[in-house]
Amino acid sequence: MAIPDSKTIAAAVMEALEPFSRPGQVLGRDTDIMADLEIDSVAVLDVVMVIEDKYDVSVPLELVPKIKTIGDFADQIAALLAGEK
Amino acid sequence: MGLLDRFESVTRATQEFDANGVNPFGVAWDDVLSQTEAMWRGRKVVLAGTHNYLGLTFSEDCIEAGVTALRQRGTGTTGSRIANGTYPDHFALEAQLATWFDKRVCMVFTTGFQANLGVVATLGGPDDVLLIDSDSHASIYDAVKLSSAKILRFRHNDMKDLEHRLERLEGTPGNRIIVAEGIYSMLGDRAPLAEMIAIKKRFGAYLILDEAHSVGVLGPSGRGLAEELGLLDDVDVLTGTFSKSFGTVGGFCVSSLPDFEVMRLVCRPYMFAASLPPAVIASTSAAVRALQTTPALRLRLWRNIPVLYNGLRAAGFAVGPHEGPIVAVAAGKGRDLAVHTWNQLLEAGFYVNLALSPATPGGISLLRCSVSAAHTVEQLQGLVDALTRIAQGNGLLPAPLAVAAG
Ligand SMILES: Cc1ncc(COP(=O)(O)O)c(C=O)c1O
């Protein structure tokens, strides 16, 4: 499998976070996950699991606090995939 | 920016609780009358939100042992276990627990929280991987933050997911350490321990098992879930607390790992906190003896559990998947109805715990009830009836169908 780029991953992250968006909100790479969405810290960890499964990669818990925006999230996954393959 | 601005949403929620009734996280008793009753604002309330599973807090033997030790050895040790805080009583309790669990070493900590913090954080070294269940207790979440290991979180009780995460680690260095609980504190459900241990063995991993809620409750002699399944030998480190079945305060771990004794000199929450006062040690020791010699306590608890669990289930509530001393009732996704129901229940004379997201799995609100051997069947039936009536009145449960005349 070719390593997906950050843009493709960001689209998957947006899809997983969609249920937590506010009415009418458009999600983008700059969306701040905790500040802009209706989501708590544990639900974020559950979304991380969904993305981990999708890309068959493990995101260590200690990296999660460094993820602020959807763009950060996608970049982090891309970096992990590049490192692991 | 103010130092506490980050917690603005919590401050706001607290103000809302106060404005709409009693703050569920700010209850204070006027007095505690027994294991199962307290006075609150001038009236008697049934306590069904404690961890007094065996009702030992008012045991004559435990009280007497504590009083004697208090008079003999004073109010506190004023020092940690590695300095002046080890009395003969501390070693005696450790020997008692090590023998009971059939493990080589026992270490007693000042709280169960510190036992988890110390064991998990110290054993997870720089190259290691800690794999924790997503429903883990706060002490385990904090412990992994303190450790230098890589931390992976697997889906609650999902052994396929655990296995998959271990597979992904293939080829990387370090010990794999699985952390799980015998009975989980929020839903009261149990770990699939036999499967977990099979996986652990296949991957050459280690297992730390927190039996905080299962000691005194499960197993032919009350030693917990691992004992119940005959798997105690396969648990590398078992942690527990004195603050539930034993009715005192403190924590412990037992292990037969080679060189485990070194933990006394490398485990910081053990080394740098004052040891438990002699009275607590003496009462705890008496409580261990009570557990060992009075199986009737456990039988009484298990006589009571179905009254609450089956009673609430029959009334139409969604409860956790396993019968046990924690009976968690789902109270919807939002917080308002749960807080309201909790307030009504307290007004009706029953105290239970309220648990809200993010402390709960899946973001649901829970009315977390607990059973004690000391409850009477009438108290528990009273709780079932009161909660059912309240929930039918406020929409948490569908209103009962009118009984057809005739
Ligand atoms: C699963 C679990 N582990 C550990 C603890 C901590 O125990 P203690 O109250 O002794 O600090 C608790 C209790 O809150 C718990 O529920």
Short mmCIF file of C-alpha atoms and ligand atoms in Angstrom, two decimals:
data_model
loop_
_atom_site.label_atom_id
_atom_site.label_comp_id
_atom_site.label_asym_id
_atom_site.label_seq_id
_atom_site.Cartn_x
_atom_site.Cartn_y
_atom_site.Cartn_z
CA MET A 1 0.00 0.00 0.00
CA ALA A 2 1.33 3.46 -0.92
CA ILE A 3 1.71 5.73 2.05
CA PRO A 4 -1.24 8.14 2.03
CA ASP A 5 -0.34 11.82 2.11
CA SER A 6 -1.28 14.21 4.87
CA LYS A 7 -4.09 15.65 2.76
CA THR A 8 -5.81 12.28 2.36
CA ILE A 9 -5.36 11.56 6.05
CA ALA A 10 -6.77 14.99 6.96
CA ALA A 11 -9.92 14.14 5.00
CA ALA A 12 -10.30 10.92 7.01
CA VAL A 13 -9.74 12.81 10.26
CA MET A 14 -12.39 15.35 9.28
CA GLU A 15 -14.83 12.55 8.57
CA ALA A 16 -14.18 10.99 11.98
CA LEU A 17 -14.57 14.34 13.73
CA GLU A 18 -17.69 15.38 11.82
CA PRO A 19 -20.08 14.10 14.54
CA PHE A 20 -18.46 16.55 16.98
CA SER A 21 -18.78 19.65 14.80
CA ARG A 22 -21.14 22.50 15.63
CA PRO A 23 -24.13 23.13 13.37
CA GLY A 24 -22.98 24.65 10.09
CA GLN A 25 -19.30 24.36 10.96
CA VAL A 26 -16.88 23.58 8.14
CA LEU A 27 -13.86 21.58 9.25
CA GLY A 28 -10.42 22.31 7.85
CA ARG A 29 -6.76 21.66 8.53
CA ASP A 30 -6.71 24.67 10.88
CA THR A 31 -9.66 23.52 12.99
CA ASP A 32 -8.51 23.37 16.61
CA ILE A 33 -9.83 20.00 17.80
CA MET A 34 -10.40 20.77 21.48
CA ALA A 35 -11.26 24.47 21.15
CA ASP A 36 -13.45 24.51 18.05
CA LEU A 37 -15.36 21.23 18.38
CA GLU A 38 -17.85 19.85 20.89
CA ILE A 39 -15.51 17.11 22.03
CA ASP A 40 -13.92 16.06 25.31
CA SER A 41 -10.44 14.66 25.90
CA VAL A 42 -11.60 11.04 26.06
CA ALA A 43 -13.65 11.27 22.86
CA VAL A 44 -10.52 12.59 21.12
CA LEU A 45 -8.71 9.43 22.17
CA ASP A 46 -11.52 7.36 20.71
CA VAL A 47 -11.23 9.22 17.40
CA VAL A 48 -7.49 8.56 17.47
CA MET A 49 -8.32 4.84 17.67
CA VAL A 50 -10.54 5.04 14.59
CA ILE A 51 -7.70 6.62 12.61
CA GLU A 52 -5.19 4.14 14.00
CA ASP A 53 -7.32 1.31 12.67
CA LYS A 54 -7.85 2.94 9.32
CA TYR A 55 -4.12 3.30 8.70
CA ASP A 56 -2.96 0.32 10.76
CA VAL A 57 -0.66 2.45 12.87
CA SER A 58 -0.38 3.03 16.63
CA VAL A 59 -0.29 6.57 17.94
CA PRO A 60 1.39 6.57 21.36
CA LEU A 61 -0.71 8.37 23.96
CA GLU A 62 2.15 10.73 24.79
CA LEU A 63 1.95 12.22 21.29
CA VAL A 64 -1.74 13.11 21.54
CA PRO A 65 -1.35 16.34 23.57
CA LYS A 66 0.92 17.66 20.79
CA ILE A 67 -1.93 17.38 18.30
CA LYS A 68 -3.80 20.69 18.27
CA THR A 69 -5.36 21.01 14.85
CA ILE A 70 -6.69 18.57 12.28
CA GLY A 71 -3.61 19.38 10.20
CA ASP A 72 -1.31 18.42 13.11
CA PHE A 73 -3.23 15.17 13.48
CA ALA A 74 -2.80 14.28 9.80
CA ASP A 75 0.88 15.25 9.81
CA GLN A 76 1.47 13.11 12.88
CA ILE A 77 -0.11 10.06 11.26
CA ALA A 78 1.82 10.66 8.03
CA ALA A 79 5.07 10.89 10.00
CA LEU A 80 4.33 7.68 11.90
CA LEU A 81 3.51 5.87 8.67
CA ALA A 82 6.67 7.13 6.98
CA GLY A 83 8.70 6.01 10.00
CA GLU A 84 7.17 2.59 10.22
CA LYS A 85 7.15 1.53 6.58
CA MET B 1 -4.21 34.83 31.68
CA GLY B 2 -5.36 33.51 35.05
CA LEU B 3 -3.85 30.28 36.30
CA LEU B 4 -7.24 28.60 36.44
CA ASP B 5 -8.73 29.96 33.22
CA ARG B 6 -8.17 26.57 31.58
CA PHE B 7 -10.78 25.11 33.90
CA GLU B 8 -13.44 27.65 33.07
CA SER B 9 -15.87 25.00 31.78
CA VAL B 10 -15.58 23.11 35.09
CA THR B 11 -16.12 26.28 37.10
CA ARG B 12 -19.19 27.01 34.99
CA ALA B 13 -20.58 23.49 35.44
CA THR B 14 -20.14 23.76 39.22
CA GLN B 15 -22.06 27.02 39.27
CA GLU B 16 -24.83 25.34 37.29
CA PHE B 17 -24.96 22.44 39.75
CA ASP B 18 -25.27 24.87 42.65
CA ALA B 19 -27.96 26.90 40.91
CA ASN B 20 -30.07 23.85 40.05
CA GLY B 21 -29.92 21.90 43.29
CA VAL B 22 -27.23 20.04 45.20
CA ASN B 23 -23.76 19.80 43.68
CA PRO B 24 -23.26 16.03 43.22
CA PHE B 25 -19.53 16.47 43.79
CA GLY B 26 -19.90 18.57 46.91
CA VAL B 27 -21.98 16.41 49.24
CA ALA B 28 -20.97 16.59 52.91
CA TRP B 29 -22.58 14.45 55.60
CA ASP B 30 -23.70 15.93 58.91
CA ASP B 31 -22.78 12.58 60.41
CA VAL B 32 -22.16 8.98 59.38
CA LEU B 33 -24.33 6.58 61.36
CA SER B 34 -23.27 3.17 60.06
CA GLN B 35 -21.87 1.43 56.99
CA THR B 36 -25.10 2.17 55.14
CA GLU B 37 -26.61 5.31 56.66
CA ALA B 38 -25.63 8.95 57.06
CA MET B 39 -27.33 12.16 58.12
CA TRP B 40 -27.62 14.81 55.46
CA ARG B 41 -29.24 18.19 56.09
CA GLY B 42 -31.08 16.81 59.08
CA ARG B 43 -32.37 13.59 57.53
CA LYS B 44 -31.30 10.01 57.19
CA VAL B 45 -29.92 8.90 53.83
CA VAL B 46 -29.14 5.36 52.66
CA LEU B 47 -25.56 5.15 51.39
CA ALA B 48 -25.51 3.26 48.09
CA GLY B 49 -22.53 5.01 46.57
CA THR B 50 -19.60 3.87 48.72
CA HIS B 51 -17.07 1.08 48.25
CA ASN B 52 -17.84 -0.45 51.59
CA TYR B 53 -18.42 -3.78 49.87
CA LEU B 54 -18.06 -5.94 52.97
CA GLY B 55 -19.32 -3.35 55.45
CA LEU B 56 -16.13 -3.56 57.51
CA THR B 57 -15.86 0.14 58.43
CA PHE B 58 -17.70 -0.46 61.70
CA SER B 59 -16.36 -3.95 62.42
CA GLU B 60 -15.64 -4.23 66.17
CA ASP B 61 -12.42 -6.15 65.53
CA CYS B 62 -11.10 -3.61 63.04
CA ILE B 63 -11.97 -0.70 65.33
CA GLU B 64 -10.42 -2.36 68.39
CA ALA B 65 -7.21 -3.23 66.53
CA GLY B 66 -6.96 0.37 65.36
CA VAL B 67 -7.60 1.86 68.79
CA THR B 68 -5.01 -0.38 70.42
CA ALA B 69 -2.38 0.52 67.82
CA LEU B 70 -3.25 4.20 68.07
CA ARG B 71 -2.63 4.17 71.83
CA GLN B 72 0.45 2.00 71.59
CA ARG B 73 2.26 3.55 68.64
CA GLY B 74 0.78 7.01 68.16
CA THR B 75 -1.12 8.92 65.52
CA GLY B 76 1.32 8.82 62.64
CA THR B 77 4.75 7.71 61.47
CA THR B 78 5.92 11.14 60.19
CA GLY B 79 8.18 9.49 57.66
CA SER B 80 8.38 7.29 54.61
CA ARG B 81 9.05 3.58 54.42
CA ILE B 82 12.69 4.09 53.47
CA ALA B 83 13.33 6.44 56.40
CA ASN B 84 11.68 6.18 59.83
CA GLY B 85 8.23 5.03 58.67
CA THR B 86 8.55 1.25 58.79
CA TYR B 87 7.15 -0.24 62.02
CA PRO B 88 6.84 -3.98 62.66
CA ASP B 89 3.17 -3.58 61.77
CA HIS B 90 3.97 -2.53 58.18
CA PHE B 91 6.12 -5.60 57.54
CA ALA B 92 3.58 -7.84 59.28
CA LEU B 93 0.75 -6.62 57.04
CA GLU B 94 2.94 -7.10 53.98
CA ALA B 95 3.79 -10.64 55.06
CA GLN B 96 0.10 -11.34 55.69
CA LEU B 97 -0.86 -10.16 52.19
CA ALA B 98 2.07 -11.85 50.43
CA THR B 99 1.16 -15.15 52.07
CA TRP B 100 -2.52 -14.74 51.29
CA PHE B 101 -1.87 -14.03 47.61
CA ASP B 102 0.86 -16.66 47.49
CA LYS B 103 3.33 -14.11 46.08
CA ARG B 104 6.89 -13.53 47.19
CA VAL B 105 6.76 -9.80 47.88
CA CYS B 106 4.13 -7.32 49.05
CA MET B 107 4.58 -3.56 49.27
CA VAL B 108 2.10 -1.37 51.10
CA PHE B 109 1.51 2.16 49.80
CA THR B 110 -0.22 5.12 51.40
CA THR B 111 -3.10 4.99 48.90
CA GLY B 112 -4.21 2.68 46.10
CA PHE B 113 -3.77 5.59 43.72
CA GLN B 114 -0.08 5.70 44.69
CA ALA B 115 0.25 1.93 44.35
CA ASN B 116 -0.81 2.16 40.71
CA LEU B 117 1.18 5.31 40.15
CA GLY B 118 4.29 3.70 41.60
CA VAL B 119 4.02 0.24 40.06
CA VAL B 120 2.98 1.26 36.55
CA ALA B 121 5.23 4.31 36.22
CA THR B 122 8.30 2.55 37.63
CA LEU B 123 7.98 -0.69 35.66
CA GLY B 124 7.44 1.07 32.31
CA GLY B 125 11.01 1.99 31.31
CA PRO B 126 12.30 4.12 28.40
CA ASP B 127 12.20 1.40 25.71
CA ASP B 128 9.09 -0.32 27.02
CA VAL B 129 5.49 -0.18 25.91
CA LEU B 130 2.58 0.11 28.34
CA LEU B 131 -0.70 -1.11 26.87
CA ILE B 132 -3.65 0.18 28.89
CA ASP B 133 -7.37 -0.46 28.65
CA SER B 134 -9.31 2.59 27.50
CA ASP B 135 -11.55 2.43 30.62
CA SER B 136 -8.58 2.52 32.99
CA HIS B 137 -8.83 4.32 36.32
CA ALA B 138 -7.41 7.85 36.60
CA SER B 139 -4.47 6.53 38.63
CA ILE B 140 -3.41 4.38 35.67
CA TYR B 141 -3.80 7.23 33.17
CA ASP B 142 -1.67 9.42 35.45
CA ALA B 143 0.83 6.62 36.02
CA VAL B 144 1.53 6.16 32.33
CA LYS B 145 2.09 9.90 31.98
CA LEU B 146 4.75 9.65 34.70
CA SER B 147 6.48 6.69 33.06
CA SER B 148 9.08 6.99 30.35
CA ALA B 149 7.53 4.17 28.30
CA LYS B 150 5.60 4.41 25.08
CA ILE B 151 1.88 4.29 25.87
CA LEU B 152 -0.75 2.52 23.80
CA ARG B 153 -4.45 2.44 24.64
CA PHE B 154 -6.59 -0.52 23.57
CA ARG B 155 -10.37 -0.60 23.28
CA HIS B 156 -12.06 -1.54 26.51
CA ASN B 157 -11.98 -5.32 27.04
CA ASP B 158 -11.36 -5.82 23.29
CA MET B 159 -8.78 -8.59 23.11
CA LYS B 160 -8.61 -8.49 19.30
CA ASP B 161 -7.61 -4.85 19.57
CA LEU B 162 -4.99 -5.61 22.22
CA GLU B 163 -3.59 -8.39 20.06
CA HIS B 164 -3.50 -6.14 17.03
CA ARG B 165 -1.60 -3.45 18.88
CA LEU B 166 0.93 -6.01 20.08
CA GLU B 167 1.32 -7.28 16.50
CA ARG B 168 2.05 -3.77 15.26
CA LEU B 169 4.93 -3.59 17.72
CA GLU B 170 6.68 -6.57 16.17
CA GLY B 171 10.37 -5.95 15.61
CA THR B 172 10.57 -3.06 18.07
CA PRO B 173 12.58 -3.41 21.29
CA GLY B 174 11.37 -3.23 24.88
CA ASN B 175 9.07 -5.03 27.29
CA ARG B 176 5.36 -5.07 26.60
CA ILE B 177 3.36 -4.45 29.76
CA ILE B 178 -0.42 -4.86 29.75
CA VAL B 179 -2.34 -2.95 32.42
CA ALA B 180 -5.91 -4.00 33.22
CA GLU B 181 -8.44 -4.08 36.06
CA GLY B 182 -10.28 -7.03 37.58
CA ILE B 183 -13.55 -5.14 37.86
CA TYR B 184 -13.73 -1.79 36.08
CA SER B 185 -14.75 1.09 38.28
CA MET B 186 -17.28 2.78 36.04
CA LEU B 187 -19.46 0.00 34.60
CA GLY B 188 -18.54 -2.71 37.09
CA ASP B 189 -17.66 -5.11 34.29
CA ARG B 190 -14.81 -7.62 34.41
CA ALA B 191 -11.70 -8.04 32.28
CA PRO B 192 -11.59 -11.09 29.94
CA LEU B 193 -8.62 -12.30 31.92
CA ALA B 194 -8.18 -15.79 30.47
CA GLU B 195 -7.95 -14.45 26.92
CA MET B 196 -5.73 -11.60 28.03
CA ILE B 197 -3.30 -13.98 29.70
CA ALA B 198 -3.21 -16.22 26.63
CA ILE B 199 -2.28 -13.16 24.55
CA LYS B 200 0.24 -12.01 27.13
CA LYS B 201 1.98 -15.39 26.98
CA ARG B 202 1.98 -15.53 23.20
CA PHE B 203 3.70 -12.14 22.95
CA GLY B 204 5.95 -12.62 25.96
CA ALA B 205 4.33 -9.63 27.64
CA TYR B 206 3.83 -8.83 31.33
CA LEU B 207 0.55 -8.13 33.13
CA ILE B 208 -0.19 -5.62 35.88
CA LEU B 209 -3.70 -6.22 37.21
CA ASP B 210 -5.50 -3.74 39.46
CA GLU B 211 -7.92 -5.70 41.62
CA ALA B 212 -9.11 -2.63 43.57
CA HIS B 213 -12.79 -3.51 43.20
CA SER B 214 -12.50 -7.30 43.05
CA VAL B 215 -10.52 -8.18 46.18
CA GLY B 216 -13.01 -9.21 48.84
CA VAL B 217 -15.63 -9.67 46.15
CA LEU B 218 -14.52 -12.36 43.68
CA GLY B 219 -12.74 -15.68 44.01
CA PRO B 220 -13.30 -18.68 46.27
CA SER B 221 -11.31 -16.98 49.05
CA GLY B 222 -11.96 -13.37 48.05
CA ARG B 223 -8.65 -12.65 46.38
CA GLY B 224 -10.17 -11.26 43.21
CA LEU B 225 -10.82 -12.06 39.57
CA ALA B 226 -7.49 -13.79 38.95
CA GLU B 227 -8.17 -16.15 41.83
CA GLU B 228 -11.70 -16.78 40.61
CA LEU B 229 -10.32 -17.94 37.25
CA GLY B 230 -7.36 -19.81 38.75
CA LEU B 231 -4.92 -17.43 37.08
CA LEU B 232 -3.16 -15.75 40.00
CA ASP B 233 0.18 -17.28 38.97
CA ASP B 234 -0.03 -15.59 35.59
CA VAL B 235 -0.45 -12.09 37.00
CA ASP B 236 3.00 -10.52 37.21
CA VAL B 237 2.02 -7.70 39.55
CA LEU B 238 -1.34 -7.39 41.28
CA THR B 239 -2.29 -4.05 42.80
CA GLY B 240 -5.12 -3.27 45.18
CA THR B 241 -6.51 -0.83 47.68
CA PHE B 242 -7.56 -0.91 51.33
CA SER B 243 -10.18 1.78 50.68
CA LYS B 244 -12.91 -0.54 49.40
CA SER B 245 -13.50 -4.06 50.78
CA PHE B 246 -11.05 -3.55 53.65
CA GLY B 247 -12.79 -0.38 54.78
CA THR B 248 -9.66 1.64 55.62
CA VAL B 249 -7.23 3.53 53.40
CA GLY B 250 -4.02 2.55 51.63
CA GLY B 251 -2.84 0.45 48.74
CA PHE B 252 -0.63 -2.53 48.00
CA CYS B 253 1.01 -4.59 45.33
CA VAL B 254 2.09 -8.23 45.37
CA SER B 255 4.48 -9.91 42.98
CA SER B 256 6.78 -12.87 42.59
CA LEU B 257 8.91 -11.29 39.86
CA PRO B 258 12.63 -11.87 40.47
CA ASP B 259 14.28 -8.97 42.34
CA PHE B 260 10.94 -7.24 42.94
CA GLU B 261 12.32 -6.05 46.32
CA VAL B 262 14.34 -3.41 44.49
CA MET B 263 11.08 -1.55 43.96
CA ARG B 264 11.35 -0.36 47.56
CA LEU B 265 14.30 1.77 46.46
CA VAL B 266 13.23 2.89 43.00
CA CYS B 267 9.48 3.42 43.26
CA ARG B 268 9.07 7.06 44.14
CA PRO B 269 5.42 7.20 45.34
CA TYR B 270 6.47 4.51 47.85
CA MET B 271 9.75 6.16 48.81
CA PHE B 272 8.76 9.79 49.17
CA ALA B 273 5.42 9.80 51.01
CA ALA B 274 4.86 9.13 54.70
CA SER B 275 3.81 5.57 55.47
CA LEU B 276 0.35 4.68 56.76
CA PRO B 277 -0.32 5.37 60.47
CA PRO B 278 -0.13 2.31 62.74
CA ALA B 279 -3.86 2.45 63.47
CA VAL B 280 -4.70 2.13 59.79
CA ILE B 281 -2.26 -0.73 59.39
CA ALA B 282 -3.74 -2.53 62.41
CA SER B 283 -7.36 -2.06 61.24
CA THR B 284 -6.40 -3.22 57.75
CA SER B 285 -4.68 -6.28 59.12
CA ALA B 286 -7.81 -7.11 61.10
CA ALA B 287 -9.85 -6.61 57.93
CA VAL B 288 -7.64 -9.06 56.01
CA ARG B 289 -8.24 -11.60 58.78
CA ALA B 290 -11.97 -10.93 58.61
CA LEU B 291 -11.93 -11.61 54.87
CA GLN B 292 -10.00 -14.83 55.41
CA THR B 293 -12.08 -16.16 58.26
CA THR B 294 -15.57 -14.86 57.50
CA PRO B 295 -16.70 -15.98 54.04
CA ALA B 296 -20.20 -15.05 55.21
CA LEU B 297 -19.34 -11.41 54.44
CA ARG B 298 -18.86 -12.24 50.78
CA LEU B 299 -21.94 -14.45 50.74
CA ARG B 300 -24.01 -11.62 52.17
CA LEU B 301 -22.65 -9.25 49.51
CA TRP B 302 -23.62 -11.72 46.80
CA ARG B 303 -27.05 -12.18 48.36
CA ASN B 304 -27.48 -8.41 48.01
CA ILE B 305 -26.02 -7.81 44.56
CA PRO B 306 -28.85 -9.46 42.59
CA VAL B 307 -31.44 -7.49 44.54
CA LEU B 308 -30.07 -4.27 43.09
CA TYR B 309 -28.77 -5.51 39.73
CA ASN B 310 -31.76 -7.63 38.77
CA GLY B 311 -34.18 -5.19 40.37
CA LEU B 312 -32.94 -2.27 38.31
CA ARG B 313 -32.70 -4.34 35.16
CA ALA B 314 -36.24 -5.63 35.58
CA ALA B 315 -37.42 -2.04 36.03
CA GLY B 316 -36.07 -1.30 32.56
CA PHE B 317 -32.75 0.40 33.33
CA ALA B 318 -29.67 -0.24 31.23
CA VAL B 319 -27.08 -1.62 33.66
CA GLY B 320 -23.50 -2.85 33.14
CA PRO B 321 -22.91 -6.26 31.51
CA HIS B 322 -21.76 -8.13 34.65
CA GLU B 323 -23.33 -8.55 38.07
CA GLY B 324 -21.10 -7.15 40.77
CA PRO B 325 -20.87 -4.69 43.64
CA ILE B 326 -20.88 -1.71 41.27
CA VAL B 327 -24.21 -1.38 39.52
CA ALA B 328 -24.01 1.41 36.97
CA VAL B 329 -27.24 2.75 35.53
CA ALA B 330 -27.08 4.60 32.20
CA ALA B 331 -28.64 8.04 32.54
CA GLY B 332 -28.43 9.41 29.01
CA LYS B 333 -25.82 11.29 27.01
CA GLY B 334 -26.32 14.79 28.34
CA ARG B 335 -25.70 15.80 31.92
CA ASP B 336 -28.90 17.61 32.89
CA LEU B 337 -31.26 14.65 33.23
CA ALA B 338 -28.63 12.64 35.10
CA VAL B 339 -27.92 15.49 37.55
CA HIS B 340 -31.64 16.05 38.04
CA THR B 341 -32.33 12.37 38.68
CA TRP B 342 -29.41 12.21 41.11
CA ASN B 343 -30.83 15.22 43.02
CA GLN B 344 -34.28 13.68 43.19
CA LEU B 345 -32.82 10.42 44.45
CA LEU B 346 -30.94 12.21 47.24
CA GLU B 347 -34.11 14.09 48.18
CA ALA B 348 -35.82 10.70 48.35
CA GLY B 349 -33.16 9.51 50.81
CA PHE B 350 -30.67 7.58 48.66
CA TYR B 351 -27.11 8.58 47.89
CA VAL B 352 -25.44 7.08 44.81
CA ASN B 353 -22.45 8.31 42.80
CA LEU B 354 -22.90 10.40 39.72
CA ALA B 355 -20.35 9.99 36.97
CA LEU B 356 -20.25 12.30 33.99
CA SER B 357 -18.27 12.50 30.76
CA PRO B 358 -15.26 12.53 30.31
CA ALA B 359 -14.90 10.21 33.32
CA THR B 360 -17.34 7.73 31.78
CA PRO B 361 -16.97 5.41 28.78
CA GLY B 362 -18.64 6.56 25.59
CA GLY B 363 -19.55 9.95 27.04
CA ILE B 364 -22.68 8.70 28.81
CA SER B 365 -23.78 9.80 32.27
CA LEU B 366 -23.99 7.14 34.95
CA LEU B 367 -25.80 6.77 38.24
CA ARG B 368 -23.24 4.54 39.84
CA CYS B 369 -24.78 2.53 42.65
CA SER B 370 -22.86 0.21 44.89
CA VAL B 371 -23.81 -2.70 47.09
CA SER B 372 -22.55 -3.56 50.55
CA ALA B 373 -22.83 -6.77 52.53
CA ALA B 374 -24.18 -4.50 55.26
CA HIS B 375 -27.20 -3.34 53.23
CA THR B 376 -30.53 -4.83 54.14
CA VAL B 377 -32.62 -6.18 51.32
CA GLU B 378 -35.19 -3.51 52.23
CA GLN B 379 -32.66 -0.72 51.70
CA LEU B 380 -31.74 -2.03 48.25
CA GLN B 381 -35.34 -2.68 47.27
CA GLY B 382 -36.13 0.84 48.47
CA LEU B 383 -33.44 2.19 46.12
CA VAL B 384 -34.82 0.22 43.18
CA ASP B 385 -38.34 1.50 43.88
CA ALA B 386 -37.29 5.11 44.41
CA LEU B 387 -35.11 5.24 41.31
CA THR B 388 -37.79 3.59 39.20
CA ARG B 389 -40.47 6.01 40.39
CA ILE B 390 -38.22 9.03 39.81
CA ALA B 391 -37.06 7.86 36.39
CA GLN B 392 -40.60 7.16 35.25
CA GLY B 393 -41.60 10.62 36.40
CA ASN B 394 -38.79 12.52 34.70
CA GLY B 395 -38.59 10.61 31.45
CA LEU B 396 -35.40 8.63 32.05
CA LEU B 397 -37.62 5.55 31.88
CA PRO B 398 -40.85 5.35 29.90
CA ALA B 399 -43.88 6.07 32.10
CA PRO B 400 -45.60 2.87 33.25
CA LEU B 401 -48.62 1.78 31.27
CA ALA B 402 -51.81 2.48 33.16
CA VAL B 403 -53.08 -0.75 34.65
CA ALA B 404 -56.22 -1.70 32.80
CA ALA B 405 -59.23 -1.80 35.06
CA GLY B 406 -61.01 -5.08 35.49
C1 LIG C 1 -9.73 0.84 39.82
C2 LIG C 1 -9.17 1.65 40.93
N1 LIG C 1 -7.86 1.62 41.17
C3 LIG C 1 -7.31 2.35 42.16
C4 LIG C 1 -8.07 3.18 42.96
C5 LIG C 1 -7.38 4.02 43.99
O1 LIG C 1 -7.59 3.59 45.27
P1 LIG C 1 -7.43 4.51 46.56
O2 LIG C 1 -8.78 4.99 46.91
O3 LIG C 1 -6.86 3.58 47.57
O4 LIG C 1 -6.48 5.61 46.24
C6 LIG C 1 -9.43 3.21 42.78
C7 LIG C 1 -10.29 3.97 43.69
O5 LIG C 1 -10.65 5.07 43.52
C8 LIG C 1 -10.00 2.47 41.72
O6 LIG C 1 -11.32 2.55 41.46
#
